Amino acid sequence: IKRGLVCLNGAAAETSRVIVPGDELQFDMQALALQEREREVVVYDLAVTVVYEDEHLAVVDKPAGLMTNGYQKRTLEHALPGNLNRSSLFDWMVPEPVHRLDH
């Protein structure tokens, strides 16, 4: 969204907007693919328990004390590429954490 690659109902999406039934999302996958190919992949060598994984989604058990993301190398974001299978749908994409559930 911040890169301008997502549209909501034909207009640039904003992170503050709540999606409701009937809304239509569009993604500029070609632009995203180009950006992803140019991005340097940092991999942190840490085993993470993968609870579920398919072509679109993965659920992992983040170890306590490990940051989800950030500017340092020791983060879940940087551990994901070494723990998840490459999707056959978009093998050029680098996995990123998008939500965290605490219990």
Coordinates of C-alpha atoms in Angstrom, one line a residue:
I1 CA 0.0 0.0 0.0
K2 CA 2.8 2.4 0.9
R3 CA 4.5 1.7 -2.4
G4 CA 1.3 2.7 -4.3
L5 CA 0.9 -0.8 -5.7
V6 CA -2.6 -1.5 -4.3
C7 CA -5.8 0.1 -5.4
L8 CA -9.1 0.0 -3.7
N9 CA -12.2 0.5 -5.8
G10 CA -10.0 2.0 -8.6
A11 CA -8.2 4.5 -6.4
A12 CA -4.9 4.3 -4.5
A13 CA -5.5 2.4 -1.3
E14 CA -4.8 4.0 2.1
T15 CA -3.8 2.1 5.2
S16 CA -6.4 3.9 7.2
R17 CA -9.3 2.6 5.1
V18 CA -11.3 -0.3 6.3
I19 CA -12.3 -2.8 3.7
V20 CA -16.0 -3.7 3.5
P21 CA -18.0 -6.3 1.6
G22 CA -18.2 -5.3 -2.0
D23 CA -14.9 -3.4 -2.1
E24 CA -12.5 -4.4 -4.9
L25 CA -8.8 -4.6 -4.5
Q26 CA -6.3 -4.5 -7.3
F27 CA -2.6 -5.3 -7.1
D28 CA 0.1 -4.2 -9.5
M29 CA 2.0 -7.5 -9.5
Q30 CA 4.4 -6.6 -12.3
A31 CA 5.6 -3.5 -10.5
L32 CA 5.9 -5.5 -7.3
A33 CA 7.9 -8.3 -9.1
L34 CA 10.3 -5.7 -10.4
Q35 CA 10.8 -4.2 -6.9
E36 CA 11.2 -7.6 -5.3
R37 CA 13.9 -8.7 -7.8
E38 CA 15.9 -5.5 -6.9
R39 CA 15.5 -6.0 -3.2
E40 CA 18.5 -7.5 -1.3
V41 CA 17.3 -10.6 0.7
V42 CA 18.8 -10.8 4.2
V43 CA 18.5 -14.3 5.7
Y44 CA 18.9 -14.8 9.5
D45 CA 19.8 -18.5 10.1
L46 CA 17.2 -19.4 12.8
A47 CA 14.8 -22.4 12.8
V48 CA 11.2 -21.3 13.2
T49 CA 8.3 -23.7 13.8
V50 CA 6.1 -23.6 10.7
V51 CA 2.5 -24.4 11.9
Y52 CA 0.9 -24.2 8.5
E53 CA 2.1 -23.4 5.0
D54 CA 0.5 -23.3 1.5
E55 CA 1.1 -21.3 -1.7
H56 CA -0.4 -18.1 -0.3
L57 CA 0.0 -18.2 3.5
A58 CA 2.2 -19.4 6.3
V59 CA 1.6 -19.5 10.0
V60 CA 4.7 -19.7 12.2
D61 CA 5.4 -19.8 15.9
K62 CA 7.6 -16.7 16.6
P63 CA 10.1 -17.4 19.4
A64 CA 9.7 -15.1 22.4
G65 CA 12.1 -12.2 22.3
L66 CA 12.6 -12.3 18.6
M67 CA 11.5 -9.0 16.9
T68 CA 9.0 -9.4 14.1
N69 CA 10.7 -7.0 11.8
G70 CA 13.0 -4.0 11.9
Y71 CA 16.4 -2.7 10.8
Q72 CA 18.5 -5.4 12.5
K73 CA 19.2 -8.8 11.0
R74 CA 17.9 -10.9 14.0
T75 CA 14.2 -10.7 13.1
L76 CA 11.4 -13.1 12.1
E77 CA 11.2 -11.3 8.8
H78 CA 14.8 -12.3 8.0
A79 CA 14.3 -15.9 9.4
L80 CA 11.3 -16.6 7.1
P81 CA 13.1 -17.1 3.8
G82 CA 15.2 -19.9 5.4
N83 CA 12.2 -21.6 6.9
L84 CA 9.5 -21.5 4.2
N85 CA 9.2 -23.2 0.8
R86 CA 9.2 -20.9 -2.2
S87 CA 5.8 -20.5 -3.7
S88 CA 5.4 -21.8 -7.2
L89 CA 2.9 -18.9 -7.8
F90 CA 5.4 -16.1 -7.1
D91 CA 8.8 -17.6 -6.6
W92 CA 10.4 -14.1 -6.8
M93 CA 8.6 -12.8 -3.7
V94 CA 10.3 -12.6 -0.4
P95 CA 8.0 -13.7 2.5
E96 CA 7.1 -11.0 5.0
P97 CA 5.2 -11.1 8.3
V98 CA 1.9 -9.2 8.0
H99 CA 0.1 -9.9 11.3
R100 CA 0.8 -11.1 14.8
L101 CA -1.6 -12.9 17.1
D102 CA -0.7 -13.1 20.8
H103 CA -2.4 -15.4 23.3

